[in-house]
Amino acid sequence: MLSSLLCVVAVGEWLGWPFLAVPLEQALSSAGSRRISLSAPDEAQATAAQRFGLRFVGGVHLRTPLLVIGAPAWSAQPHLLRARDVELRLRYIDLWRAYRGQALRIDALQASALDGQLERLADGRATWQLSAAPAALPQPPMSIPSFGRLQVSDGVLHYRDAPLAIDVEARLSLADSELKFSAAGRYRALPVKIDLLASEVLSPTTGEVRTVSSPLTLDATVGRARVTFDGSVDDALHFNGFSGRFSVKGPSLAAVGDPVGVTLPTTAAFAARGVVVRKSGVWQVRLDDATVGSSRLNGAFSYRAGGAVPLLSGRLGGSRLQLADLGPVVGTTAAAPMAAASSPLPAAELPGRVPGKVLPARPFDLAALRAMDANVLIDVAEVDLNTPRLEPLRPLRAHLQLTAGVLTLSDLDARTADGRLTGRWSLDGRGNQALWDADLRWSDVRLERWIRLARAADAPPFVSGRLSGRATLTGRGRSTADILSTLDGRVRTEISGGSVSHLIVEAAGLDVAQALGVLFKNDDALPLSCAVADLNAVGGVFRPRVMVLDTTDSAVWIDGSLSLAAESLDLRAVVSPKDFSPLTLRSPLRVRGSFADPEVTLERGPISRKLASALLLALLNPLAAWIPLIDTGDADLARRHGDGCRSLMRYHAAPKT
């Protein structure tokens, strides 16, 4: 009995079990809920080497001139897989491990031609799921088998994935130890083109897939972002042990991050080069040189895609950061010259710009804040504030964290003009509107250095002294303009040990005689005994609790409002002189209108009364016309303004318990 069984097995192995072709097709078709064919229609005319053959000794060894795995009934694709001249070897230990849930290892696979049609619908159904049971969302990622020996002379793969928004067609070949792969299509509505070449992928002696470093080059374009790579990979089929030098460029950092699911800010044009390493699903990137517009940055980052939310961590440094290059981060479009130059629209009509408005109204991408977590230390040598009239920050250090949709910049420490800016701010993007709050402090900023206004060589600065203060503000909205228009809180600042241009004070008070005197003898600096601005913000409207500047010559008192909601000004400045002047047209100064078109005017009432009085007196005596223009000063009023200012400074300077 045993000998007869052995004889049957021996004959079957020698013949290749040809009579099992049809039963095996039927069994596999039933198990996979689709048509599976293991032989060619013209197999009767095929040679012995081309016919169906199956062996079980030492593992499963299948040879067939044509293998067709059909698509499920719901799919419009002609098949899942169609391969010619197929040889497949599977070890029993690998089948057992796959049955236990491990990734399948294929001992050997060879095909002269291969055509794969992979498709996944939005509801999770996929053509590669060889089961009649309905798929349950979310689906695990597709597991690619590992190979001992692999050779495909000519392969075509069409991959459509609705959840990932992928529709690409690729052509590949793996022969003579060389892997060639090219693909074109769309990813997340962006055009995609990929060319990859890996050498020494197969062992020259056994033909098995090598697990040691193989040279790899890559040139990929996704949308307007382009990536090139020159390095090596330990496992070219799974991109494990991936390392080498790269370059990447695009119209924005966001354009570079979107294809790989990394949340990066919208910026000016971006280009970078450095080193990248991928091991065990973790990407390590070292940026040797990165340019964003005119900014020059560097850094080192780690990106881990595993877990519920991807995590980006590392450090960002650099020699120079220009804030204009990050303008789109806060909703402007000024830092996108490529887009603006190519747009047929006027600048005021570009996205993010509202005609007649100056505050950025471009909506935030709040969903992007929830797509990834981040933990990045920032240390930049210089931050340019995008104006030659202000000294840059040197350096700027901060800790950026993005956790569950909340972006926080804490431990802020920036230095400028011998002074310091510290504090924190956060943007909560978990809801339909962003919630913003900030607590910022500045101290000992030397105004004569920080504010750069050209003056004659022997003229003093327009204003000097050490500026200190604090801002605690909150706001909400879907854009920077929305947040600014809802600001609530308080801003307070003061100048100590400073001075102000004598000419500016006299001109503001319309003291013609003294202004002319200053011009003739050259401008000088009036010491500031006090300068304080204390403003309340309610609903985006700032109103001074007190805003006064007190000098030895005059006291300047400012009231009114500044509305970020309406983008309008209505401020009134009153100068109280402390001395006598023979010729003045003194009248309160008004600043009104919109941010886009402000107007500086004088209150007409006081001037009209003075001129009318001078005209009437001139009818009596020409010399009497000077009388209304004489200003004896109001030392008491000026003193009261100054005393109130100094009391406020002492109050805020006192330690709080």
XYZ file of C-alpha atoms in Angstrom:
657
model
C 0.000 0.000 0.000
C 2.741 2.426 0.977
C 4.800 1.485 -2.035
C 1.832 2.067 -4.314
C 1.277 5.497 -2.762
C 4.945 6.339 -3.217
C 4.760 5.274 -6.840
C 1.719 7.474 -7.445
C 3.471 10.449 -5.835
C 6.643 9.819 -7.805
C 4.748 9.630 -11.114
C 2.722 12.699 -10.220
C 5.847 14.673 -9.365
C 7.529 13.527 -12.556
C 4.541 14.472 -14.721
C 3.825 17.677 -12.765
C 0.317 16.651 -11.700
C -1.323 17.965 -14.918
C -4.697 16.488 -13.965
C -4.770 18.802 -10.891
C -4.912 21.966 -13.027
C -8.677 22.079 -13.369
C -9.521 21.010 -9.767
C -6.936 23.481 -8.452
C -8.402 26.284 -10.543
C -11.872 25.481 -9.229
C -10.722 25.321 -5.605
C -8.779 28.595 -5.840
C -11.631 30.344 -7.680
C -14.071 29.264 -4.990
C -11.792 30.343 -2.150
C -10.992 33.698 -3.786
C -14.518 34.431 -5.043
C -13.218 35.109 -8.527
C -11.993 33.321 -11.638
C -8.438 32.016 -11.359
C -6.829 30.345 -14.388
C -3.575 28.362 -14.302
C -3.136 27.405 -17.957
C -3.204 28.899 -21.427
C -6.020 28.168 -23.876
C -3.518 26.763 -26.397
C -1.681 24.586 -23.885
C -2.284 21.476 -25.984
C 0.138 22.839 -28.575
C 2.679 24.022 -25.947
C 5.970 22.241 -25.338
C 6.551 20.316 -22.139
C 8.572 23.191 -20.690
C 5.669 25.573 -21.365
C 2.849 23.435 -19.954
C 1.245 23.560 -16.548
C 3.298 21.809 -13.862
C 2.926 21.461 -10.112
C 5.207 19.789 -7.579
C 4.875 19.426 -3.799
C 8.149 17.807 -2.710
C 10.274 20.286 -0.758
C 7.625 22.994 -1.152
C 5.090 24.177 -3.702
C 6.551 24.637 -7.181
C 4.139 25.958 -9.815
C 4.906 26.477 -13.471
C 2.313 27.742 -15.944
C 2.399 29.539 -19.304
C -0.396 31.844 -18.172
C -1.652 32.844 -14.739
C -4.776 34.973 -14.552
C -6.346 36.110 -11.300
C -9.638 37.797 -12.048
C -11.011 40.943 -10.505
C -13.946 40.755 -8.066
C -17.454 41.148 -9.467
C -17.801 44.736 -8.211
C -14.676 45.922 -10.072
C -14.645 47.147 -13.653
C -11.023 45.994 -14.100
C -10.421 43.093 -16.507
C -8.298 41.220 -13.954
C -6.191 41.570 -10.850
C -3.100 39.874 -12.286
C -2.152 38.447 -15.662
C 1.305 36.911 -15.955
C 3.044 34.842 -18.646
C 5.682 32.135 -18.273
C 5.266 32.017 -14.529
C 7.422 30.015 -12.143
C 6.495 30.217 -8.478
C 8.150 28.492 -5.508
C 6.839 28.573 -1.948
C 8.355 26.896 1.101
C 6.002 25.240 3.538
C 7.528 27.098 6.484
C 6.760 30.403 4.732
C 3.167 29.310 4.054
C 2.781 28.346 7.715
C 4.089 31.736 8.862
C 1.778 33.537 6.462
C -1.120 31.479 7.792
C -0.141 32.665 11.296
C -0.340 36.313 10.206
C 3.217 37.084 9.154
C 4.084 38.686 5.815
C 4.342 36.153 3.005
C 7.789 35.232 1.738
C 7.976 33.944 -1.820
C 11.017 31.758 -2.339
C 11.131 32.420 -6.085
C 8.989 34.171 -8.685
C 9.755 34.547 -12.343
C 7.609 35.902 -15.186
C 8.337 37.102 -18.698
C 5.436 39.555 -18.644
C 3.177 40.808 -15.844
C 0.084 43.028 -15.848
C -1.414 44.055 -12.500
C -4.600 46.057 -11.974
C -4.852 47.080 -8.301
C -7.884 49.048 -7.135
C -9.307 50.140 -3.780
C -12.619 51.924 -3.358
C -13.532 54.580 -0.824
C -15.501 51.995 1.224
C -12.359 49.876 1.682
C -13.040 47.126 -0.869
C -9.834 46.168 -2.701
C -9.193 43.888 -5.658
C -6.328 42.172 -3.843
C -8.577 40.984 -1.007
C -9.084 37.340 -2.011
C -12.055 36.829 0.263
C -15.809 36.998 -0.084
C -16.190 38.618 3.329
C -16.953 42.388 3.194
C -14.112 44.695 4.087
C -14.307 46.707 7.284
C -12.840 50.178 7.495
C -10.218 51.216 8.255
C -8.131 48.869 6.113
C -4.565 47.994 7.116
C -1.888 48.972 4.627
C -1.207 46.509 1.843
C 1.665 44.194 2.821
C 4.206 43.568 0.066
C 5.662 40.032 0.124
C 9.372 39.475 0.488
C 11.277 37.485 -2.102
C 14.192 35.107 -2.200
C 14.510 35.232 -5.992
C 12.572 37.567 -8.268
C 12.735 38.236 -11.973
C 10.191 40.126 -14.113
C 11.236 40.946 -17.654
C 8.394 43.354 -18.415
C 5.806 44.449 -15.851
C 2.917 46.916 -15.984
C 1.063 47.973 -12.847
C -2.000 50.218 -12.700
C -2.826 51.296 -9.153
C -6.008 53.176 -8.237
C -6.632 53.969 -4.578
C -9.603 56.170 -3.638
C -8.722 56.596 0.091
C -5.198 57.734 -0.793
C -6.278 59.610 -3.961
C -3.784 57.703 -6.138
C -4.159 56.861 -9.813
C -0.831 55.855 -11.383
C 0.421 53.504 -14.055
C 3.899 52.072 -13.605
C 6.242 50.004 -15.723
C 8.914 47.888 -14.092
C 11.517 45.290 -14.898
C 13.842 43.318 -12.664
C 16.397 41.420 -14.658
C 20.162 41.133 -14.914
C 20.413 42.367 -11.297
C 18.873 45.734 -12.218
C 15.526 47.209 -11.117
C 13.933 49.788 -13.381
C 10.737 51.521 -12.327
C 8.873 54.410 -13.917
C 5.415 55.724 -13.047
C 3.104 58.525 -14.113
C -0.344 59.589 -13.007
C -1.908 61.608 -10.223
C -1.553 61.678 -6.438
C -3.894 63.834 -4.328
C -4.978 65.637 -7.528
C -1.325 66.425 -8.326
C 0.494 65.150 -11.424
C 3.122 62.534 -10.581
C 6.174 61.306 -12.470
C 8.741 58.900 -10.975
C 11.889 57.328 -12.432
C 13.887 54.888 -10.295
C 16.942 52.780 -11.059
C 18.531 50.327 -8.623
C 21.588 48.266 -9.545
C 22.898 45.040 -8.013
C 19.445 44.192 -6.636
C 19.866 40.461 -7.357
C 22.720 38.200 -6.401
C 24.765 37.478 -9.546
C 25.193 33.823 -8.537
C 21.806 32.783 -7.102
C 19.500 35.441 -8.550
C 18.073 36.065 -5.067
C 17.092 39.541 -3.837
C 20.085 41.025 -2.066
C 19.789 42.442 1.457
C 23.003 44.465 1.274
C 23.377 47.974 -0.061
C 22.463 48.452 -3.705
C 23.039 51.730 -5.623
C 19.803 53.658 -6.130
C 18.887 56.817 -8.047
C 15.491 58.498 -7.971
C 13.968 61.450 -9.803
C 10.371 62.239 -8.807
C 8.028 65.140 -9.511
C 4.765 65.596 -7.610
C 2.883 68.697 -8.638
C 5.523 71.440 -8.716
C 7.740 69.742 -6.129
C 10.749 67.788 -7.387
C 12.937 65.329 -5.482
C 16.174 63.731 -6.624
C 18.118 61.077 -4.715
C 21.468 59.366 -5.170
C 22.388 56.729 -2.600
C 21.787 53.123 -1.690
C 19.075 50.839 -0.377
C 19.358 47.508 1.438
C 15.983 46.206 0.237
C 14.910 47.868 -3.018
C 11.465 46.228 -2.962
C 10.563 47.619 0.479
C 12.851 50.685 0.592
C 14.434 49.473 3.824
C 17.930 50.651 4.713
C 17.408 53.684 2.481
C 20.226 56.274 2.702
C 21.922 58.863 0.527
C 22.001 62.471 -0.582
C 18.927 64.276 -1.822
C 17.774 67.561 -3.260
C 14.219 68.886 -3.167
C 12.610 72.055 -4.460
C 9.152 73.478 -4.919
C 7.062 76.655 -4.944
C 6.449 76.268 -1.186
C 7.312 74.095 1.797
C 3.682 72.968 1.825
C 4.045 71.660 -1.741
C 6.965 69.522 -0.580
C 5.216 68.190 2.517
C 1.784 67.428 1.038
C 2.769 64.389 -1.066
C 4.285 62.567 1.935
C 1.629 63.670 4.420
C 3.919 66.003 6.401
C 2.230 69.226 7.563
C 4.539 72.083 6.554
C 3.702 75.800 6.301
C 2.929 77.622 3.080
C 6.001 79.714 2.269
C 7.940 81.308 -0.539
C 9.839 79.125 -3.051
C 11.772 76.360 -1.290
C 14.906 74.352 -2.138
C 17.045 72.093 0.035
C 19.795 69.494 -0.083
C 21.108 67.098 2.504
C 21.148 63.496 3.658
C 18.188 61.181 4.230
C 18.070 57.778 5.960
C 15.072 55.463 6.370
C 15.230 52.492 8.729
C 12.403 50.527 10.343
C 9.825 53.002 9.056
C 11.580 56.074 10.537
C 12.938 58.832 8.299
C 15.987 60.786 9.434
C 16.739 63.961 7.464
C 19.713 66.279 7.781
C 19.292 69.589 5.967
C 22.715 70.897 5.024
C 21.311 73.908 3.226
C 17.703 74.998 2.768
C 16.489 78.186 1.132
C 13.003 79.636 1.591
C 12.854 82.718 -0.579
C 15.941 84.631 0.590
C 16.160 82.817 3.945
C 19.014 80.393 4.649
C 18.224 77.534 7.025
C 19.484 74.132 8.122
C 18.426 71.448 10.570
C 17.990 67.807 11.461
C 14.631 66.050 11.686
C 13.072 62.681 12.418
C 9.721 61.654 10.950
C 7.884 58.638 12.352
C 4.760 57.616 10.441
C 3.720 54.803 12.774
C 1.041 55.340 15.418
C -2.264 57.148 15.252
C -0.667 60.460 14.166
C 2.724 60.960 12.468
C 5.380 62.772 14.501
C 7.979 65.238 13.224
C 10.744 66.132 15.664
C 14.146 67.772 15.498
C 15.782 71.167 15.320
C 15.651 74.087 12.883
C 18.572 76.485 12.622
C 20.113 78.782 10.083
C 21.984 81.969 9.441
C 19.027 84.071 8.290
C 15.246 83.994 8.239
C 13.259 86.731 6.510
C 9.698 87.010 7.792
C 8.399 87.886 4.332
C 9.305 84.359 3.219
C 6.876 82.987 5.822
C 4.169 85.520 5.008
C 1.688 82.904 3.745
C 1.881 81.117 7.105
C -0.177 83.928 8.582
C -2.394 84.227 5.551
C -0.635 86.668 3.217
C 0.280 86.105 -0.395
C 3.046 88.682 -0.623
C 5.711 85.996 -0.314
C 4.570 84.106 -3.385
C 6.083 86.133 -6.236
C 5.803 83.233 -8.693
C 2.049 83.022 -8.206
C 1.560 86.771 -8.208
C 3.655 87.283 -11.319
C 1.799 84.662 -13.301
C -1.669 85.702 -12.164
C -3.762 87.864 -14.495
C -5.491 89.399 -11.478
C -4.486 92.697 -9.852
C -2.601 92.317 -6.569
C -5.640 93.406 -4.567
C -7.673 90.577 -6.115
C -5.206 87.751 -5.444
C -6.362 85.044 -2.999
C -5.958 86.298 0.562
C -6.282 89.957 -0.425
C -9.495 91.941 0.113
C -9.791 95.181 -1.897
C -9.268 98.189 0.349
C -7.901 96.048 3.199
C -4.326 95.500 4.347
C -4.690 92.692 6.918
C -4.132 89.149 5.527
C -7.444 87.335 5.063
C -6.217 84.041 3.556
C -7.921 81.175 5.468
C -5.823 78.894 7.647
C -5.589 75.200 6.758
C -6.822 74.013 10.155
C -7.192 70.401 8.996
C -3.437 70.309 8.346
C -2.768 71.119 12.010
C -4.592 67.936 13.001
C -2.794 65.692 10.490
C 0.526 65.533 12.327
C 2.257 66.204 15.653
C 5.561 68.069 15.871
C 8.263 68.884 18.405
C 10.931 71.197 16.982
C 13.560 73.402 18.621
C 14.276 76.646 16.739
C 17.595 78.515 16.851
C 18.098 81.046 14.043
C 21.036 83.462 14.048
C 19.134 86.348 12.438
C 15.470 87.089 11.739
C 14.866 89.930 9.296
C 11.615 91.802 10.063
C 11.211 92.651 6.376
C 11.915 96.361 6.713
C 15.224 98.261 6.663
C 13.788 100.612 9.301
C 13.929 97.993 12.080
C 16.964 96.126 13.371
C 16.718 92.324 12.920
C 16.377 89.872 15.795
C 19.750 88.305 16.629
C 19.283 85.474 17.535
C 15.793 83.961 17.871
C 15.195 80.798 19.885
C 11.897 79.025 20.547
C 10.235 75.644 21.053
C 7.564 74.742 18.488
C 5.056 72.026 19.409
C 2.059 70.735 17.468
C -0.095 68.363 19.495
C -3.605 67.204 18.551
C -4.225 70.304 16.441
C -2.776 72.863 18.893
C 0.278 74.775 17.637
C 2.365 76.376 20.393
C 5.496 78.517 20.234
C 6.917 78.616 23.746
C 10.193 79.575 25.423
C 10.485 82.446 22.935
C 13.749 84.332 23.399
C 14.801 86.936 20.824
C 17.403 89.694 21.148
C 17.562 93.019 19.326
C 19.107 96.445 19.981
C 20.451 95.363 23.398
C 16.897 94.324 24.337
C 14.965 91.108 24.618
C 11.619 89.652 23.516
C 10.227 86.687 25.461
C 6.936 84.863 25.868
C 4.693 82.375 24.122
C 1.717 82.134 21.750
C -0.562 79.324 20.657
C -3.038 78.560 17.875
C -5.737 76.003 18.696
C -6.998 74.463 15.454
C -9.209 71.731 16.876
C -12.493 73.468 16.041
C -13.996 75.223 13.048
C -12.308 78.459 14.165
C -8.767 78.876 15.382
C -8.320 80.153 18.949
C -5.217 82.325 19.364
C -3.633 83.656 22.526
C -0.323 85.337 23.241
C 1.668 86.574 26.220
C 4.680 88.542 24.986
C 7.139 90.752 26.873
C 9.868 93.063 25.628
C 12.470 94.857 27.715
C 15.371 97.295 27.343
C 15.119 97.658 23.560
C 17.204 100.679 22.607
C 14.960 102.655 20.251
C 17.789 104.678 18.689
C 19.250 101.366 17.447
C 16.060 99.400 16.784
C 14.365 102.128 14.691
C 16.571 103.029 11.742
C 15.554 106.415 10.332
C 18.083 108.398 8.328
C 19.110 111.768 9.786
C 21.854 114.289 9.221
C 25.205 113.308 10.666
C 25.017 115.837 13.543
C 21.282 115.395 14.259
C 20.093 113.324 17.212
C 17.783 110.309 16.637
C 14.082 111.081 16.363
C 13.524 109.031 19.522
C 15.829 107.238 21.951
C 15.583 105.337 25.190
C 14.833 101.818 26.369
C 11.484 100.354 25.372
C 9.785 97.813 27.643
C 6.276 96.406 27.791
C 3.903 93.476 27.674
C 1.005 92.256 25.511
C -1.600 89.702 26.628
C -4.118 89.103 23.856
C -6.631 86.513 22.666
C -8.531 86.173 19.399
C -10.393 83.713 17.206
C -11.159 83.164 13.531
C -10.212 81.354 10.346
C -7.613 83.864 9.157
C -5.166 86.396 10.548
C -7.619 89.195 9.763
C -10.378 87.362 11.657
C -8.187 86.899 14.715
C -6.995 90.516 14.752
C -10.566 91.757 14.388
C -11.604 89.861 17.554
C -8.631 90.655 19.795
C -9.304 91.124 23.484
C -6.663 92.005 26.044
C -4.150 94.655 26.896
C -0.939 96.151 25.512
C 1.307 98.322 27.590
C 4.702 99.822 26.735
C 6.935 102.594 28.066
C 10.206 104.383 27.293
C 12.739 105.057 30.018
C 15.907 107.169 29.979
C 15.159 108.513 26.524
C 14.692 111.615 24.448
C 12.667 112.816 21.472
C 13.375 115.186 18.603
C 12.688 118.810 19.611
C 11.601 119.573 16.053
C 8.940 116.812 16.046
C 7.426 118.082 19.302
C 7.243 121.675 18.112
C 5.894 120.644 14.706
C 3.213 118.493 16.321
C 2.175 121.478 18.415
C 2.270 123.792 15.358
C 4.654 126.074 17.225
C 5.952 127.925 14.180
C 8.340 130.234 16.006
C 10.063 127.541 18.036
C 10.122 125.108 15.088
C 11.890 127.763 12.997
C 14.293 128.361 15.865
C 15.116 124.679 16.058
C 15.712 124.561 12.305
C 18.115 127.513 12.462
C 20.128 126.152 15.390
C 19.755 122.490 14.325
C 17.549 119.943 16.001
C 18.317 118.825 19.523
C 17.015 116.064 21.794
C 14.415 116.813 24.444
C 14.776 114.502 27.457
C 11.741 112.301 28.097
C 10.726 112.376 31.711
C 7.943 109.907 30.893
C 6.471 108.047 27.908
C 3.717 105.465 28.428
C 1.105 103.803 26.227
C -1.481 101.604 27.939
C -4.187 100.261 25.616
C -7.220 98.051 26.116
C -8.455 95.821 23.288
C -12.103 94.764 23.040
C -13.433 93.111 19.893
C -10.417 94.189 17.872
C -10.692 97.865 18.889
C -7.764 99.387 20.827
C -8.426 102.418 23.029
C -5.773 104.138 25.142
C -6.272 104.024 28.879
C -3.384 106.432 28.783
C -0.965 107.439 26.016
C 1.276 110.339 26.970
C 4.753 111.627 26.190
C 6.215 114.181 28.634
C 9.306 116.304 27.858
C 10.883 119.380 29.389
C 9.217 121.435 26.646
C 5.718 119.932 26.248
C 3.419 117.063 27.123
C 1.685 115.174 24.300
C -1.567 113.389 25.157
C -3.214 110.947 22.710
C -6.730 109.505 22.820
C -9.191 107.949 20.379
C -9.326 104.425 18.940
C -7.671 102.049 16.506
C -9.943 99.352 15.056
C -8.453 96.177 13.597
C -11.989 94.967 12.913
C -12.804 97.897 10.605
C -9.133 98.583 9.735
C -9.640 102.228 10.676
C -8.009 104.941 12.783
C -9.479 107.766 14.829
C -6.691 109.187 17.005
C -6.335 112.671 18.470
C -3.050 114.153 19.744
C -3.043 117.232 21.992
C 0.188 119.104 22.772
C 0.368 120.993 26.085
C 3.356 123.425 25.965
C 5.241 124.417 29.085
C 6.854 127.571 27.667
C 6.094 130.844 25.858
C 5.976 131.086 22.044
C 5.258 134.252 20.013
C 3.846 132.441 16.965
C 1.716 129.284 17.109
C -1.291 127.829 15.349
C -1.679 125.222 18.057
C -4.525 122.766 17.381
C -5.164 119.081 18.145
C -3.808 116.708 15.481
C -6.217 114.076 14.078
C -5.318 110.811 12.353
C -8.371 109.292 10.695
C -9.373 106.962 7.884
C -8.503 103.424 6.871
C -5.211 101.574 7.276
C -4.934 101.578 3.483
C -5.488 105.359 3.197
C -5.032 107.247 6.498
C -5.466 111.027 6.686
C -3.631 113.431 9.011
C -5.550 116.656 9.635
C -5.856 119.465 12.159
C -8.968 120.379 14.107
C -10.227 123.434 12.298
C -12.009 125.092 15.223
C -9.010 126.351 17.234
C -7.115 127.447 14.103
C -10.149 129.211 12.636
C -10.758 131.120 15.874
C -7.123 132.224 16.064
C -6.997 133.340 12.439
C -10.374 135.101 12.670
C -9.248 136.970 15.798
C -5.964 137.917 14.140
C -7.831 139.226 11.081
C -10.196 141.378 13.165
C -7.365 142.789 15.264
C -5.396 143.535 12.111
C -8.175 145.896 11.067
C -7.473 147.913 14.199
C -3.709 147.621 14.143
C -1.529 145.286 12.033
C 0.706 144.570 15.003
C -2.320 143.491 17.068
C -2.805 140.579 14.664
C 0.036 138.767 16.467
C -1.783 138.691 19.784
C -4.009 135.596 19.100
C -0.941 133.743 17.825
C 0.971 134.210 21.089
C 0.980 131.086 23.302
C 2.004 131.527 26.930
C 1.884 127.781 27.541
C -0.095 125.865 30.128
C 2.469 124.579 32.590
C -0.179 123.347 35.038
C -1.947 121.161 32.464
C 1.348 119.857 31.153
C 2.496 119.117 34.715
C -0.709 117.196 35.468
C -0.225 115.083 32.324
C 3.399 114.452 33.260
C 2.597 113.582 36.891
C -0.085 111.118 35.754
C 2.371 109.533 33.353
C 5.080 109.112 36.002
C 2.586 107.713 38.516
C 1.527 105.113 35.999
C 5.141 104.143 35.308
C 5.852 103.778 39.035
C 2.709 101.665 39.484
C 3.675 99.218 36.778
C 7.305 99.176 37.867
C 6.367 98.214 41.444
C 6.695 94.469 42.246
C 3.362 92.615 42.166
C 2.429 90.197 44.914
